[in-house]
Coordinates of N, CA, C and O and ligand atoms in Angstrom, one line a residue:
M1 N 95.6 101.5 141.2 CA 95.1 101.3 139.8 C 95.0 102.3 138.7 O 94.7 102.8 139.3
S2 N 95.2 101.5 137.3 CA 95.3 102.5 136.5 C 94.0 103.0 136.6 O 92.8 102.6 135.7
A3 N 94.4 104.1 135.7 CA 92.7 105.1 134.7 C 92.1 103.9 133.4 O 92.8 103.6 133.3
P4 N 90.8 103.5 133.9 CA 90.7 103.1 132.2 C 91.3 103.3 131.3 O 91.0 104.7 131.2
L5 N 91.3 102.6 130.4 CA 91.5 103.2 128.6 C 90.7 104.4 128.2 O 89.2 103.6 127.9
T6 N 90.7 104.5 127.1 CA 89.5 105.9 126.9 C 89.9 105.3 125.1 O 89.0 105.3 124.6
R7 N 91.2 104.9 124.4 CA 91.2 104.1 123.2 C 92.1 103.5 122.7 O 92.3 102.7 124.1
W8 N 91.7 102.7 121.7 CA 93.2 101.5 121.7 C 94.2 102.4 121.6 O 94.8 103.6 121.1
S9 N 95.8 101.6 122.0 CA 97.2 101.8 121.6 C 97.2 102.0 119.8 O 96.2 101.4 118.6
R10 N 98.4 102.8 119.7 CA 98.4 102.6 118.4 C 99.2 101.2 118.1 O 98.5 101.0 116.6
A11 N 99.7 100.7 118.7 CA 100.0 99.4 118.3 C 98.9 98.4 117.7 O 98.4 97.7 116.5
Q12 N 97.6 98.5 118.3 CA 96.5 98.2 118.3 C 95.5 98.8 116.6 O 95.2 97.9 116.3
I13 N 95.4 99.6 117.2 CA 94.8 100.5 115.9 C 95.8 100.1 114.6 O 95.1 99.4 114.1
G14 N 96.9 99.9 114.6 CA 97.8 100.0 113.4 C 97.8 98.2 112.8 O 97.2 98.0 112.0
L15 N 97.5 97.4 114.3 CA 97.1 96.2 113.9 C 95.4 96.2 113.3 O 95.5 95.1 112.3
H16 N 94.7 96.6 114.0 CA 93.5 96.8 113.9 C 93.1 96.4 112.1 O 92.7 95.7 111.1
W17 N 93.7 98.1 111.9 CA 93.6 98.6 109.8 C 94.9 97.3 109.4 O 94.1 97.5 108.0
G18 N 96.0 97.1 109.7 CA 96.7 96.0 108.8 C 96.1 95.2 108.7 O 95.7 94.6 107.3
V19 N 95.6 94.2 109.3 CA 95.1 92.8 109.3 C 93.6 92.9 108.9 O 93.3 91.9 107.4
A20 N 92.9 94.5 108.7 CA 91.6 94.2 107.6 C 92.6 94.5 106.4 O 91.7 93.8 105.3
L21 N 93.0 95.1 105.6 CA 93.7 95.0 104.6 C 94.2 94.1 104.3 O 94.4 93.1 102.9
L22 N 94.8 92.8 105.0 CA 95.5 92.2 104.7 C 94.5 90.4 104.3 O 94.1 90.0 103.5
I23 N 93.1 90.8 105.1 CA 92.2 90.0 104.7 C 91.4 90.0 103.5 O 91.0 89.2 103.0
L24 N 91.7 91.2 103.3 CA 90.9 91.8 102.1 C 92.0 91.3 100.7 O 91.0 90.8 99.7
A25 N 92.9 91.6 101.1 CA 94.1 91.1 100.2 C 93.9 89.2 99.8 O 94.3 88.9 98.7
A26 N 93.4 88.8 101.3 CA 94.1 87.1 101.3 C 92.8 87.0 100.1 O 92.9 86.1 99.4
W27 N 91.4 86.9 100.1 CA 90.8 87.5 99.9 C 90.8 87.1 98.2 O 90.3 86.5 97.4
A28 N 91.1 88.6 98.0 CA 91.5 88.8 96.5 C 92.0 87.7 96.0 O 92.1 87.9 94.6
T29 N 93.2 87.0 96.4 CA 93.9 86.0 96.0 C 93.8 85.1 95.8 O 94.3 84.4 95.2
G30 N 92.5 84.5 96.3 CA 92.0 83.2 96.6 C 92.1 82.6 95.1 O 92.0 81.6 95.0
E31 N 90.8 83.6 93.9 CA 91.2 82.6 93.3 C 92.2 82.1 92.0 O 93.8 82.9 92.2
G32 N 91.7 81.3 92.1 CA 93.1 79.7 91.9 C 94.1 79.2 92.2 O 94.9 78.4 91.7
M33 N 93.4 79.5 93.5 CA 94.3 78.6 94.3 C 93.9 77.2 94.8 O 94.3 76.6 95.0
G34 N 92.0 77.5 94.0 CA 91.7 75.9 93.6 C 92.9 74.9 92.9 O 92.9 73.4 93.2
Q35 N 92.7 75.9 92.0 CA 94.0 74.8 90.4 C 95.4 74.8 91.2 O 96.0 73.8 90.9
A36 N 95.4 75.6 92.0 CA 97.3 75.4 92.6 C 96.6 74.4 93.4 O 98.3 73.0 93.7
F37 N 95.9 74.3 94.3 CA 95.5 72.9 95.4 C 95.7 71.5 95.3 O 96.5 70.9 95.3
R38 N 95.2 71.3 93.4 CA 94.6 70.7 92.9 C 96.1 69.7 92.8 O 96.3 68.7 92.5
A39 N 96.8 71.4 92.0 CA 98.2 70.5 91.1 C 98.8 70.5 92.3 O 100.1 68.8 92.0
R40 N 98.9 70.9 94.0 CA 99.9 70.4 95.0 C 99.4 69.2 95.7 O 100.6 68.6 95.6
L41 N 98.1 69.0 95.3 CA 97.9 67.1 95.6 C 98.2 66.5 95.1 O 98.7 65.3 95.2
A42 N 98.2 66.5 93.6 CA 98.9 65.6 92.1 C 100.4 65.3 92.5 O 100.4 64.1 92.8
A43 N 101.7 66.4 92.5 CA 102.2 66.6 92.8 C 103.2 67.1 94.0 O 103.5 68.6 93.7
P44 N 103.1 67.1 94.6 CA 103.2 67.6 96.0 C 104.9 68.6 96.3 O 104.9 69.3 96.1
D45 N 105.6 67.5 95.3 CA 106.7 68.4 95.8 C 107.3 69.2 94.4 O 108.2 69.5 94.3
A46 N 106.5 68.8 92.9 CA 107.0 69.5 92.0 C 106.4 71.5 92.4 O 106.8 71.5 91.6
F47 N 105.3 71.6 93.5 CA 104.9 72.5 93.7 C 105.1 73.4 95.0 O 106.0 72.8 95.3
P48 N 105.2 74.9 94.0 CA 106.3 75.7 95.5 C 105.2 75.7 96.6 O 104.3 75.5 97.0
G49 N 106.1 75.4 97.7 CA 105.5 75.6 99.3 C 104.4 76.8 99.5 O 103.6 76.6 100.5
F50 N 104.8 78.0 99.0 CA 103.7 79.1 99.4 C 103.6 79.8 97.7 O 103.7 79.6 96.9
T51 N 102.4 80.2 97.8 CA 101.7 81.0 97.0 C 101.6 82.7 97.2 O 101.3 82.6 98.9
T52 N 101.2 84.0 96.7 CA 101.1 84.9 97.7 C 100.0 85.0 98.4 O 99.9 85.4 99.3
H53 N 98.9 84.3 97.8 CA 97.5 83.9 98.7 C 98.1 82.9 99.7 O 97.7 83.7 101.2
T54 N 98.6 82.1 99.9 CA 99.3 80.8 101.3 C 100.0 82.6 102.4 O 99.8 83.1 103.4
L55 N 100.9 83.0 102.0 CA 101.9 84.4 102.5 C 101.6 85.4 103.2 O 101.2 85.7 104.8
I56 N 100.2 86.1 102.5 CA 99.0 87.0 102.9 C 98.5 86.6 103.7 O 98.6 86.7 105.1
G57 N 97.6 85.1 103.3 CA 97.0 84.3 104.7 C 98.0 84.2 105.7 O 96.8 83.9 106.7
G58 N 99.1 83.5 105.1 CA 99.6 82.8 106.9 C 100.3 84.5 107.8 O 100.3 83.9 109.0
T59 N 100.5 85.5 106.9 CA 100.9 86.4 107.9 C 99.8 87.1 108.9 O 100.0 87.7 110.2
V60 N 98.4 87.0 108.1 CA 97.0 87.1 109.2 C 97.3 86.7 110.5 O 97.1 87.1 111.3
L61 N 97.3 85.5 109.8 CA 97.5 83.9 111.1 C 98.1 84.8 112.3 O 97.6 84.8 113.2
V62 N 99.6 85.2 111.5 CA 100.3 85.4 112.8 C 100.1 86.6 113.2 O 100.7 86.9 114.7
L63 N 99.8 87.8 112.9 CA 99.1 89.1 113.6 C 98.3 89.4 114.3 O 98.1 89.9 115.5
V64 N 97.5 88.2 113.9 CA 96.3 88.1 114.7 C 96.8 87.4 116.1 O 96.0 88.3 117.1
V65 N 97.5 86.7 115.9 CA 97.9 86.0 117.6 C 99.1 87.4 118.1 O 98.3 87.1 120.0
V66 N 99.9 88.3 116.9 CA 100.0 89.4 117.8 C 99.1 90.6 118.6 O 99.2 90.4 119.8
R67 N 97.7 90.8 117.8 CA 97.1 91.6 118.3 C 96.5 90.9 119.7 O 95.9 91.7 120.6
L68 N 95.8 89.3 119.7 CA 95.7 88.5 120.8 C 96.7 88.9 122.3 O 96.2 89.2 123.1
L69 N 97.9 88.8 122.2 CA 99.1 89.0 122.3 C 98.5 90.5 123.4 O 98.7 90.2 124.3
L70 N 99.0 91.4 122.5 CA 98.2 92.7 122.8 C 97.3 93.2 123.7 O 97.1 94.2 124.6
R71 N 96.2 92.8 123.2 CA 95.1 93.2 123.9 C 95.2 92.4 125.4 O 94.5 92.8 126.6
A72 N 96.0 91.2 125.5 CA 95.9 90.2 126.6 C 96.6 91.1 127.8 O 96.3 91.4 128.9
T73 N 97.6 91.7 127.2 CA 98.9 92.5 127.8 C 98.5 94.2 128.2 O 98.4 94.8 129.2
Q74 N 97.9 95.0 127.1 CA 97.5 96.6 126.7 C 95.9 96.4 127.7 O 95.8 97.7 127.7
G75 N 95.1 95.8 127.3 CA 93.9 95.5 127.5 C 92.6 96.5 126.5 O 93.6 96.2 125.1
A76 N 91.8 96.2 126.8 CA 90.3 97.1 125.4 C 89.8 98.6 126.8 O 89.4 98.3 127.3
P77 N 89.8 99.1 125.9 CA 88.7 100.5 126.0 C 87.5 99.4 126.2 O 86.7 98.8 125.5
D78 N 87.0 100.5 127.8 CA 85.5 100.1 128.2 C 84.8 100.6 126.6 O 84.6 101.3 126.2
P79 N 83.1 99.9 126.2 CA 82.1 100.7 125.8 C 82.2 101.8 125.7 O 81.9 102.7 127.1
V80 N 81.7 102.3 124.7 CA 82.0 103.9 125.2 C 80.2 104.7 126.1 O 79.6 103.8 125.8
P81 N 80.6 105.2 126.7 CA 79.1 106.0 127.7 C 77.7 105.6 127.1 O 78.0 106.2 125.9
G82 N 77.2 105.1 127.3 CA 75.4 105.1 126.8 C 75.8 104.0 126.8 O 74.3 103.3 126.3
T83 N 76.4 103.0 126.2 CA 76.2 101.5 125.6 C 75.4 101.1 126.8 O 75.8 100.3 128.1
S84 N 74.0 99.8 126.4 CA 73.2 99.0 126.8 C 74.1 98.1 127.2 O 75.0 97.8 126.4
P85 N 74.2 97.7 128.1 CA 74.6 96.0 128.8 C 74.3 94.7 127.5 O 74.9 94.5 127.0
R86 N 72.9 95.3 126.8 CA 72.7 94.6 125.0 C 73.6 95.0 124.4 O 74.5 93.7 123.8
M87 N 73.5 95.7 124.7 CA 74.7 96.2 122.5 C 76.0 95.8 123.3 O 77.0 95.6 122.2
A88 N 76.6 95.9 124.3 CA 77.7 95.7 124.7 C 78.7 94.4 124.5 O 79.0 93.6 124.1
Q89 N 77.4 93.6 125.1 CA 77.3 91.7 125.5 C 77.5 91.4 123.4 O 78.2 90.8 122.9
A90 N 76.9 92.4 122.4 CA 76.4 91.7 120.8 C 77.7 92.3 120.6 O 78.4 91.9 119.9
A91 N 78.2 93.5 121.0 CA 80.0 93.8 120.6 C 80.9 92.2 120.5 O 81.6 92.0 120.0
T92 N 80.7 92.1 122.3 CA 82.2 91.2 122.6 C 81.7 90.1 121.7 O 82.5 89.2 121.5
W93 N 80.5 89.1 121.7 CA 80.2 88.3 121.1 C 80.2 88.5 119.7 O 80.8 87.8 118.4
G94 N 79.9 89.6 118.8 CA 80.5 89.8 117.8 C 82.3 89.6 116.8 O 82.4 89.2 116.2
H95 N 82.8 90.6 118.0 CA 84.3 90.3 117.9 C 85.2 89.5 118.5 O 86.0 88.7 117.8
R96 N 84.4 88.3 119.1 CA 84.7 86.6 119.2 C 84.7 86.2 117.7 O 85.5 85.2 118.1
L97 N 83.2 86.2 117.5 CA 83.7 86.0 116.2 C 84.5 85.6 114.8 O 84.6 84.9 114.8
L98 N 85.0 87.3 114.9 CA 86.1 87.7 114.0 C 87.0 87.4 114.1 O 88.1 86.7 113.5
Y99 N 87.6 87.0 116.0 CA 88.4 86.8 116.1 C 88.5 84.8 116.2 O 89.7 84.7 115.2
V100 N 87.5 84.6 115.9 CA 87.4 82.9 115.8 C 88.3 82.9 114.2 O 88.4 81.8 113.6
L101 N 87.2 83.7 113.4 CA 86.9 83.5 111.8 C 89.2 84.0 111.6 O 89.1 83.1 110.6
M102 N 89.2 84.9 112.1 CA 90.4 85.6 111.8 C 91.6 84.5 112.2 O 92.3 84.1 111.2
L103 N 91.6 83.3 113.3 CA 92.2 82.7 113.5 C 91.7 81.2 112.2 O 92.6 80.1 112.0
G104 N 90.6 80.9 112.9 CA 90.2 79.5 112.1 C 90.2 79.4 110.4 O 90.5 78.7 109.9
V105 N 90.1 81.1 110.2 CA 90.3 80.5 108.2 C 91.7 80.2 107.9 O 91.3 79.4 107.0
P106 N 92.6 80.9 108.3 CA 94.2 81.0 107.6 C 94.4 79.7 108.5 O 95.0 78.7 107.6
A107 N 94.2 78.7 109.7 CA 94.7 77.4 109.9 C 94.1 76.6 109.2 O 94.7 75.6 108.8
L108 N 92.7 76.6 108.6 CA 92.0 75.4 107.7 C 92.8 75.5 106.4 O 92.6 74.9 106.1
G109 N 93.4 77.0 105.7 CA 94.0 76.9 104.8 C 95.0 76.0 104.9 O 95.4 75.6 104.1
A110 N 95.9 76.3 105.9 CA 97.0 76.2 106.4 C 96.9 74.4 106.4 O 97.9 73.3 105.5
A111 N 95.9 73.9 106.8 CA 95.4 72.2 106.9 C 95.7 71.7 105.1 O 96.4 70.4 105.5
A112 N 94.9 72.0 104.7 CA 94.6 72.1 103.2 C 95.7 71.7 102.6 O 96.1 70.6 102.3
W113 N 96.8 72.8 102.6 CA 97.6 73.3 101.6 C 98.9 72.1 102.3 O 99.2 71.8 101.4
Y114 N 99.4 72.1 103.1 CA 100.5 71.7 103.7 C 100.4 70.1 103.8 O 101.3 69.5 104.4
G115 N 98.2 69.7 104.8 CA 98.1 68.7 105.4 C 97.9 67.5 103.7 O 97.6 66.3 104.2
G116 N 97.8 68.4 103.0 CA 97.5 67.7 101.6 C 95.6 67.1 102.4 O 95.3 66.4 101.7
L117 N 94.7 68.1 102.5 CA 93.6 68.3 103.1 C 92.4 68.0 102.7 O 92.6 69.7 102.3
E118 N 91.4 67.7 101.9 CA 90.5 68.0 100.5 C 89.6 68.7 102.2 O 88.7 70.0 101.4
A119 N 89.0 68.0 102.9 CA 87.8 68.7 104.2 C 88.3 70.3 104.1 O 87.1 71.4 103.9
P120 N 89.3 70.0 104.8 CA 89.4 71.6 105.6 C 89.5 73.0 104.0 O 89.2 73.6 104.7
A121 N 89.6 72.0 103.4 CA 90.0 73.1 101.9 C 88.7 73.9 101.5 O 88.5 74.8 101.3
E122 N 87.4 72.9 101.6 CA 86.1 73.1 101.5 C 85.6 74.1 102.5 O 85.3 75.2 102.1
V123 N 85.9 73.4 103.7 CA 84.9 74.6 104.6 C 86.5 76.1 104.9 O 85.4 76.7 104.9
H124 N 87.2 75.7 104.3 CA 88.3 77.1 104.4 C 87.7 78.1 103.3 O 87.1 79.2 103.5
E125 N 87.2 78.1 101.8 CA 86.7 78.0 100.8 C 85.6 79.0 101.7 O 85.0 80.4 101.5
T126 N 84.5 78.6 102.1 CA 83.2 78.9 103.0 C 83.6 79.9 103.8 O 82.6 81.1 103.7
V127 N 83.8 79.4 105.1 CA 84.4 80.4 106.1 C 85.6 81.4 105.3 O 84.2 82.8 105.9
G128 N 86.2 81.2 104.1 CA 86.5 82.5 103.8 C 86.1 83.8 103.0 O 86.3 85.3 103.1
N129 N 84.8 82.8 102.5 CA 84.0 84.2 102.1 C 83.6 84.7 103.2 O 82.4 85.4 103.3
L130 N 83.0 83.7 104.3 CA 81.6 84.2 105.7 C 82.6 85.4 106.0 O 81.9 86.2 106.7
I131 N 84.0 85.5 106.5 CA 84.6 86.5 106.9 C 84.8 87.6 106.7 O 84.3 89.1 107.7
L132 N 84.2 88.3 105.3 CA 84.2 88.8 105.0 C 83.3 90.0 104.9 O 82.8 91.1 105.1
F133 N 82.0 88.5 104.6 CA 80.2 89.2 105.1 C 79.8 89.6 106.4 O 79.5 90.8 106.8
V134 N 81.0 88.8 107.5 CA 80.8 89.2 109.0 C 81.2 90.6 108.9 O 80.9 91.3 110.3
A135 N 83.2 90.8 109.0 CA 83.7 92.0 109.1 C 82.6 93.3 108.1 O 82.9 94.0 108.7
G136 N 82.3 93.0 107.3 CA 81.5 94.0 106.6 C 81.0 94.2 107.1 O 80.2 95.5 107.7
A137 N 79.4 93.8 108.0 CA 78.9 93.8 109.4 C 79.0 94.7 109.6 O 78.6 96.0 110.6
H138 N 80.3 93.8 110.5 CA 80.6 94.8 111.8 C 81.3 96.5 111.4 O 80.7 97.2 112.0
A139 N 82.1 96.2 110.3 CA 81.9 97.6 109.6 C 80.7 98.4 109.7 O 80.7 99.8 110.0
L140 N 79.9 97.9 108.7 CA 78.7 98.5 109.2 C 77.7 99.2 110.3 O 77.6 100.5 110.7
V141 N 78.4 98.5 111.2 CA 77.3 99.1 112.9 C 79.4 100.1 113.3 O 78.1 100.8 113.6
A142 N 80.5 100.1 112.4 CA 81.2 100.7 113.4 C 80.5 101.7 113.1 O 80.9 103.4 113.4
L143 N 80.0 102.6 111.2 CA 80.3 103.4 110.8 C 78.3 104.2 110.9 O 78.1 104.8 111.3
A144 N 77.2 103.3 111.3 CA 76.3 103.3 112.6 C 76.6 104.1 113.7 O 76.1 105.5 114.1
H145 N 77.9 104.0 114.1 CA 78.0 104.1 115.5 C 78.8 105.9 115.9 O 78.0 106.6 116.2
H146 N 79.6 106.2 113.9 CA 80.2 107.4 113.9 C 79.0 108.1 113.3 O 78.2 109.4 113.9
Y147 N 78.0 107.6 112.3 CA 77.1 108.6 111.8 C 75.8 108.9 112.6 O 74.7 109.5 112.3
V148 N 74.8 107.2 112.7 CA 73.4 107.6 113.7 C 74.0 107.5 115.0 O 73.5 108.7 115.6
L149 N 75.0 106.9 115.8 CA 74.5 107.3 117.1 C 75.5 108.8 117.7 O 75.5 109.0 118.9
R150 N 76.9 108.8 116.9 CA 77.6 110.0 117.3 C 78.5 109.7 118.1 O 78.6 110.8 119.0
D151 N 78.7 108.5 118.2 CA 79.8 108.6 119.4 C 80.6 108.3 119.1 O 81.2 108.5 118.1
D152 N 81.9 108.1 119.9 CA 83.1 108.0 119.5 C 84.2 106.4 119.4 O 85.0 106.1 119.4
T153 N 82.7 105.3 119.4 CA 83.7 104.2 119.2 C 84.9 104.3 117.8 O 85.6 103.3 117.6
L154 N 84.2 104.7 116.5 CA 84.8 104.9 115.8 C 86.1 105.7 115.7 O 87.4 105.1 115.2
R155 N 86.2 106.7 116.5 CA 86.9 107.9 116.1 C 88.2 107.5 117.0 O 89.4 107.1 116.8
R156 N 87.5 106.2 118.1 CA 88.9 106.1 119.2 C 90.0 104.6 118.5 O 90.9 104.4 119.0
M157 N 89.0 104.3 117.5 CA 90.4 103.1 117.2 C 90.5 103.8 115.3 O 91.2 103.2 114.5
L158 N 90.3 105.0 115.5 CA 91.4 105.8 114.2 C 93.0 106.5 115.0 O 92.7 106.9 115.8
P159 N 93.9 106.5 114.2 CA 95.0 107.3 114.7 C 94.3 108.3 114.3 O 94.0 109.0 113.7
R160 N 95.5 108.7 115.6 CA 95.3 110.4 116.1 C 96.5 110.9 114.4 O 97.4 111.1 115.1
L161 N 96.1 111.9 114.1 CA 96.6 112.6 112.8 C 97.2 113.9 113.8 O 96.3 114.4 114.4
G162 N 98.6 114.8 113.3 CA 98.8 115.5 113.9 C 99.7 115.6 115.2 O 99.1 114.2 116.3
Ligands
HEM201 C1 92.3 85.7 106.1 C2 93.0 84.3 105.4 C3 92.3 83.6 104.6 C4 91.8 84.0 103.5 C5 90.2 85.2 103.5 C6 91.0 83.5 102.6 C7 90.0 82.9 101.6 C8 90.2 82.2 100.5 C9 88.9 81.9 99.8 C10 88.0 83.1 99.4 C11 89.0 80.9 99.1 C12 88.3 80.4 97.7 C13 88.6 81.1 96.4 C14 88.3 80.9 94.6 O1 87.9 79.8 94.8 O2 87.5 81.8 94.5 C15 90.7 80.6 99.5 C16 91.0 79.3 98.9 C17 92.1 78.5 99.0 N1 92.8 79.2 100.6 FE1 92.4 80.5 101.4 N2 92.6 82.4 102.6 C18 93.2 82.9 104.0 C19 93.9 82.2 104.4 C20 94.9 81.1 103.2 C21 96.4 80.4 104.1 C22 97.0 80.6 105.2 C23 96.3 79.5 103.2 C24 97.2 78.1 103.5 C25 98.3 78.4 103.5 C26 94.9 79.4 102.4 C27 95.1 77.9 101.3 C28 93.9 78.1 100.5 C29 93.7 76.9 99.2 C30 94.5 75.4 99.8 C31 92.4 77.0 98.7 C32 92.0 76.5 97.7 C33 90.8 75.3 98.2 C34 90.1 74.5 97.4 O3 89.8 75.4 96.2 O4 89.8 73.3 97.6 N3 94.6 79.9 102.3 N4 90.9 81.0 100.7
HEM202 C1 88.6 91.9 107.6 C2 88.4 93.5 108.6 C3 88.3 93.6 109.8 C4 88.3 92.8 110.7 C5 88.5 91.5 110.9 C6 87.9 93.3 112.0 C7 88.1 93.0 113.4 C8 87.6 93.9 114.6 C9 88.1 92.9 115.9 C10 87.9 91.6 116.5 C11 88.1 94.6 116.8 C12 87.3 94.0 118.5 C13 88.6 94.5 118.4 C14 88.5 94.2 119.9 O1 88.0 94.2 120.7 O2 89.9 93.2 120.5 C15 87.4 95.4 116.4 C16 87.2 96.6 116.5 C17 86.6 97.3 115.7 N1 86.2 97.6 114.4 FE1 87.1 95.9 113.3 N2 87.6 94.9 111.9 C18 87.6 95.0 110.4 C19 87.4 96.4 109.7 C20 87.0 97.4 110.2 C21 86.1 98.6 109.7 C22 86.3 98.4 107.9 C23 85.6 99.4 110.3 C24 85.2 100.4 110.3 C25 84.5 100.8 109.3 C26 85.9 98.8 111.4 C27 85.8 99.4 113.1 C28 86.2 98.9 113.8 C29 86.3 99.6 115.6 C30 85.3 101.1 115.5 C31 86.1 99.2 116.1 C32 86.3 99.1 117.6 C33 85.3 99.0 118.7 C34 85.3 99.2 119.8 O3 86.1 100.3 120.2 O4 84.2 98.9 120.8 N3 86.4 96.8 111.9 N4 88.0 94.8 114.8

């Protein structure tokens, strides 16, 4: 049996921060998409197949799938020592929610954009804003681990320098 993991792999760390930045970029480039979407609905062939927003968002979808495959093959470190079962459960469900949003937000966007569908577009807008809110809460919890609980949770998700 191999020893339990104590930190995330370099690839998992790179993907975590890369995907976080791309989600921020996708959110920031969402403005104007409403107009582009309506133009595309009116004339599907006259409008380009992609925009900065759809390219960035599509990259998120692909990288999250890669991330889940890596997690399935490389595993994940156990919660830091001293974590109560309740806190571990809360973290598990919080992270599951983030994965569902990371897959669901771009998938709904793609269904709207490529399927020419209005209903997923509306849901996409709402959950596209929700993911930032949930990720913000997640970041606050990570900072609380570091500065209040003073444990290794944040440190083991940071690249090792030197
Ligand atoms: C993680 C990835 C993504 C995030 C966080 C995100 C976020 C957002 C947000 C916040 C809006 C509303 C912007 C506003 O009106 O101010 C929006 C609009 C839109 N996005 Fe995304 N998006 C993502 C990926 C995608 C992808 C992959 C596509 C298509 C391939 C897409 C297509 C659209 C469309 C068509 C709209 C306009 C919807 C409407 O106004 O009815 N998005 N997105
Ligand atoms: C859009 C932004 C973000 C998203 C979508 C996101 C998503 C996630 C997800 C899904 C996990 C669970 C990994 C797994 O179990 O496979 C995770 C872990 C983690 N995230 Fe984030 N994250 C974001 C931003 C941040 C930020 C800004 C911070 C720090 C301030 C942070 C700190 C951490 C830490 C420390 C872990 C490891 C938790 C552990 O070892 O149990 N994340 N993140």
